[in-house]
Amino acid sequence: MRPKNLEKEEAIRSIALKIISEEGLENLSMQKLAKAANISPRTIYIKYENKEDLLVKLFIEEVLGTYEKAILENFNPEMGFAEGMKRLWLNTFHYLKNNKPSFSLIQYGKSSPLLNKAFQEKNIQQGEFFAPIHRFLKTHVKTGLIPDLPHDVHRALLFSPIQDLVAEYFDHLDRPQQIINEELVLTCCEIVIKGITNQKHHEQLKK
């Protein structure tokens, strides 16, 4: 790709993320994006089939790697379960609350049927991203601390709640009082930890 075309593509993505941040994902359109980027809609459609294609590619190419890096900061798969979960939740909270476009795209990616197709086209296999978290969970399954469940079920039980809390955080930005903070996130994390761990191992979490 010629440098000029590369700069144009980067500008399109940057402006798309800006619109998502300021106006919401639902208000992003190819026409609005083209006008903001001072190019013709036809130029955008050369690279992206439609809005859904743009959003999926933004998620994979602009968000996924950065999101992974942020979540894994200061995390070690050899950590105790409680310590590791709290680190992952806090990292997720701090990254997403400061990156609303990324959060919007992650939420969109969870519901878009095009995401699996995009993963297949790029040959992204399950476990390729967030591999340390996969190892972390497998380690604690082997010890009997947490139940042996499919990875997607572990993800739903352990990490969907923190994303819901981030959604509440953004919702409360427009309210008189913000109820979502680091202390509450940790409290909720402890509830999730207690809920999924086997009763006989609860004492181990305090060590």
CSV table of C-alpha atoms in Angstrom, one decimal:
chain,number,residue,atom,x,y,z
A,1,MET,CA,0.0,0.0,0.0
A,2,ARG,CA,1.3,3.4,-0.9
A,3,PRO,CA,2.1,5.8,2.0
A,4,LYS,CA,-0.6,8.2,0.9
A,5,ASN,CA,-3.2,5.5,0.9
A,6,LEU,CA,-2.0,4.2,4.3
A,7,GLU,CA,-2.3,7.7,5.8
A,8,LYS,CA,-5.8,8.0,4.4
A,9,GLU,CA,-6.9,4.7,5.9
A,10,GLU,CA,-5.4,5.6,9.3
A,11,ALA,CA,-7.3,8.9,9.1
A,12,ILE,CA,-10.6,7.1,8.3
A,13,ARG,CA,-10.1,4.8,11.3
A,14,SER,CA,-9.1,7.6,13.7
A,15,ILE,CA,-12.1,9.7,12.7
A,16,ALA,CA,-14.4,6.7,13.0
A,17,LEU,CA,-13.2,6.1,16.6
A,18,LYS,CA,-13.7,9.8,17.4
A,19,ILE,CA,-17.3,9.8,16.1
A,20,ILE,CA,-18.0,6.6,18.2
A,21,SER,CA,-16.5,8.3,21.3
A,22,GLU,CA,-18.4,11.6,20.9
A,23,GLU,CA,-21.7,10.6,19.3
A,24,GLY,CA,-22.0,6.9,20.0
A,25,LEU,CA,-21.6,3.9,17.7
A,26,GLU,CA,-25.2,4.1,16.6
A,27,ASN,CA,-24.6,7.5,15.1
A,28,LEU,CA,-21.7,6.5,12.9
A,29,SER,CA,-22.6,6.3,9.2
A,30,MET,CA,-20.4,5.9,6.2
A,31,GLN,CA,-21.7,9.3,4.9
A,32,LYS,CA,-20.9,11.1,8.1
A,33,LEU,CA,-17.5,9.4,8.2
A,34,ALA,CA,-16.7,10.5,4.7
A,35,LYS,CA,-17.8,14.0,5.3
A,36,ALA,CA,-15.7,14.3,8.5
A,37,ALA,CA,-12.7,12.8,6.7
A,38,ASN,CA,-13.2,15.1,3.7
A,39,ILE,CA,-13.3,12.3,1.2
A,40,SER,CA,-16.0,10.7,-0.9
A,41,PRO,CA,-18.0,7.7,0.5
A,42,ARG,CA,-16.8,5.8,-2.5
A,43,THR,CA,-13.3,5.9,-1.1
A,44,ILE,CA,-14.4,4.3,2.1
A,45,TYR,CA,-16.3,1.6,0.3
A,46,ILE,CA,-13.2,0.6,-1.6
A,47,LYS,CA,-11.8,-0.7,1.7
A,48,TYR,CA,-14.9,-1.5,3.7
A,49,GLU,CA,-18.0,-3.3,2.4
A,50,ASN,CA,-20.4,-1.5,4.8
A,51,LYS,CA,-20.6,-0.1,8.3
A,52,GLU,CA,-20.6,-3.6,9.9
A,53,ASP,CA,-17.4,-4.5,8.0
A,54,LEU,CA,-15.8,-1.3,9.1
A,55,LEU,CA,-16.7,-1.9,12.8
A,56,VAL,CA,-15.5,-5.5,12.8
A,57,LYS,CA,-12.2,-4.5,11.2
A,58,LEU,CA,-11.8,-1.6,13.6
A,59,PHE,CA,-12.3,-4.0,16.5
A,60,ILE,CA,-9.8,-6.6,15.3
A,61,GLU,CA,-7.1,-4.2,13.9
A,62,GLU,CA,-7.4,-1.2,16.2
A,63,VAL,CA,-8.7,-2.5,19.5
A,64,LEU,CA,-8.0,-6.2,20.1
A,65,GLY,CA,-4.3,-6.0,20.5
A,66,THR,CA,-4.3,-2.9,22.6
A,67,TYR,CA,-7.1,-4.3,24.8
A,68,GLU,CA,-5.1,-7.5,25.4
A,69,LYS,CA,-2.0,-5.6,26.3
A,70,ALA,CA,-3.8,-3.4,28.8
A,71,ILE,CA,-5.7,-6.3,30.5
A,72,LEU,CA,-2.5,-8.3,30.9
A,73,GLU,CA,-0.4,-5.5,32.5
A,74,ASN,CA,1.2,-6.8,35.7
A,75,PHE,CA,-0.7,-10.0,35.4
A,76,ASN,CA,0.9,-13.4,35.7
A,77,PRO,CA,-0.9,-16.7,34.9
A,78,GLU,CA,0.8,-18.2,38.0
A,79,MET,CA,-1.0,-15.8,40.3
A,80,GLY,CA,-3.4,-17.1,42.9
A,81,PHE,CA,-7.0,-17.1,41.6
A,82,ALA,CA,-8.3,-14.1,43.7
A,83,GLU,CA,-5.2,-12.0,43.1
A,84,GLY,CA,-5.2,-12.7,39.4
A,85,MET,CA,-8.9,-12.0,39.0
A,86,LYS,CA,-8.7,-8.7,40.8
A,87,ARG,CA,-5.8,-7.7,38.6
A,88,LEU,CA,-7.7,-8.6,35.4
A,89,TRP,CA,-10.8,-6.8,36.6
A,90,LEU,CA,-9.0,-3.6,37.6
A,91,ASN,CA,-7.0,-3.6,34.3
A,92,THR,CA,-10.2,-4.0,32.4
A,93,PHE,CA,-12.0,-1.3,34.3
A,94,HIS,CA,-9.3,1.3,33.9
A,95,TYR,CA,-8.7,0.6,30.3
A,96,LEU,CA,-12.3,0.6,29.2
A,97,LYS,CA,-13.5,3.6,31.2
A,98,ASN,CA,-10.7,5.6,29.5
A,99,ASN,CA,-11.4,4.2,26.0
A,100,LYS,CA,-15.1,4.5,25.3
A,101,PRO,CA,-14.7,3.7,21.5
A,102,SER,CA,-12.9,0.5,22.3
A,103,PHE,CA,-15.7,-0.4,24.8
A,104,SER,CA,-18.4,0.3,22.2
A,105,LEU,CA,-16.6,-1.9,19.6
A,106,ILE,CA,-16.0,-4.7,22.1
A,107,GLN,CA,-19.8,-4.7,23.0
A,108,TYR,CA,-20.6,-4.7,19.3
A,109,GLY,CA,-18.2,-7.5,18.6
A,110,LYS,CA,-19.9,-9.7,21.1
A,111,SER,CA,-23.2,-9.5,19.3
A,112,SER,CA,-22.0,-9.3,15.6
A,113,PRO,CA,-22.2,-12.5,13.5
A,114,LEU,CA,-19.6,-10.9,11.3
A,115,LEU,CA,-16.9,-11.2,14.1
A,116,ASN,CA,-16.5,-15.0,13.8
A,117,LYS,CA,-16.3,-14.6,10.0
A,118,ALA,CA,-13.6,-12.0,10.4
A,119,PHE,CA,-11.6,-14.2,12.8
A,120,GLN,CA,-11.8,-17.0,10.3
A,121,GLU,CA,-10.6,-14.8,7.4
A,122,LYS,CA,-7.6,-13.7,9.5
A,123,ASN,CA,-7.1,-17.2,10.8
A,124,ILE,CA,-7.4,-16.1,14.4
A,125,GLN,CA,-7.9,-19.2,16.6
A,126,GLN,CA,-9.5,-19.3,20.1
A,127,GLY,CA,-6.7,-18.9,22.6
A,128,GLU,CA,-4.5,-16.8,20.2
A,129,PHE,CA,-5.4,-13.7,22.2
A,130,PHE,CA,-5.4,-13.6,26.0
A,131,ALA,CA,-3.4,-16.9,26.1
A,132,PRO,CA,-2.1,-16.1,29.7
A,133,ILE,CA,-5.7,-15.9,30.9
A,134,HIS,CA,-6.4,-19.3,29.3
A,135,ARG,CA,-3.4,-20.8,31.2
A,136,PHE,CA,-4.5,-19.1,34.4
A,137,LEU,CA,-7.9,-20.6,34.3
A,138,LYS,CA,-6.7,-24.1,33.3
A,139,THR,CA,-4.3,-24.0,36.2
A,140,HIS,CA,-7.0,-23.4,38.7
A,141,VAL,CA,-9.3,-25.9,37.1
A,142,LYS,CA,-6.6,-28.6,37.6
A,143,THR,CA,-6.4,-27.7,41.3
A,144,GLY,CA,-10.1,-28.1,41.6
A,145,LEU,CA,-10.5,-24.5,42.7
A,146,ILE,CA,-12.9,-23.6,39.9
A,147,PRO,CA,-15.2,-25.9,37.9
A,148,ASP,CA,-14.1,-27.4,34.5
A,149,LEU,CA,-16.3,-25.5,32.1
A,150,PRO,CA,-15.9,-24.5,28.4
A,151,HIS,CA,-13.7,-21.4,28.0
A,152,ASP,CA,-16.7,-19.3,26.6
A,153,VAL,CA,-18.6,-20.2,29.8
A,154,HIS,CA,-15.7,-19.1,32.0
A,155,ARG,CA,-15.6,-15.9,30.1
A,156,ALA,CA,-19.3,-15.2,30.5
A,157,LEU,CA,-19.2,-16.0,34.2
A,158,LEU,CA,-16.0,-14.2,35.1
A,159,PHE,CA,-15.6,-11.3,32.7
A,160,SER,CA,-19.0,-10.3,31.4
A,161,PRO,CA,-19.9,-8.7,34.8
A,162,ILE,CA,-17.0,-6.3,34.7
A,163,GLN,CA,-18.0,-5.1,31.2
A,164,ASP,CA,-21.6,-4.6,32.5
A,165,LEU,CA,-20.1,-2.5,35.3
A,166,VAL,CA,-18.2,-0.4,32.8
A,167,ALA,CA,-21.5,0.1,30.9
A,168,GLU,CA,-23.0,1.4,34.2
A,169,TYR,CA,-20.0,3.6,34.6
A,170,PHE,CA,-20.7,5.3,31.3
A,171,ASP,CA,-24.4,5.5,32.0
A,172,HIS,CA,-23.8,7.3,35.3
A,173,LEU,CA,-21.5,9.9,33.7
A,174,ASP,CA,-24.7,11.7,32.8
A,175,ARG,CA,-26.3,11.3,36.3
A,176,PRO,CA,-25.8,13.4,39.4
A,177,GLN,CA,-23.7,10.7,41.1
A,178,GLN,CA,-21.2,8.2,39.8
A,179,ILE,CA,-21.7,4.8,41.6
A,180,ILE,CA,-19.1,2.8,39.8
A,181,ASN,CA,-15.6,3.1,41.2
A,182,GLU,CA,-12.5,0.9,41.9
A,183,GLU,CA,-13.7,-0.1,45.3
A,184,LEU,CA,-17.1,-1.3,44.0
A,185,VAL,CA,-15.4,-3.1,41.2
A,186,LEU,CA,-13.3,-5.0,43.7
A,187,THR,CA,-16.3,-5.8,45.8
A,188,CYS,CA,-18.1,-7.2,42.9
A,189,CYS,CA,-15.1,-9.2,41.8
A,190,GLU,CA,-14.9,-10.8,45.2
A,191,ILE,CA,-18.6,-11.8,44.9
A,192,VAL,CA,-17.9,-13.4,41.5
A,193,ILE,CA,-14.8,-15.2,42.9
A,194,LYS,CA,-16.7,-16.6,45.8
A,195,GLY,CA,-19.6,-17.7,43.6
A,196,ILE,CA,-17.5,-19.7,41.2
A,197,THR,CA,-14.9,-21.3,43.5
A,198,ASN,CA,-15.6,-24.6,45.3
A,199,GLN,CA,-16.5,-24.1,48.9
A,200,LYS,CA,-13.7,-26.3,50.3
A,201,HIS,CA,-11.2,-24.1,48.6
A,202,HIS,CA,-12.4,-20.7,49.8
A,203,GLU,CA,-9.8,-20.5,52.6
A,204,GLN,CA,-7.1,-20.8,50.0
A,205,LEU,CA,-8.2,-17.6,48.4
A,206,LYS,CA,-7.3,-15.7,51.6
A,207,LYS,CA,-3.7,-16.8,51.6
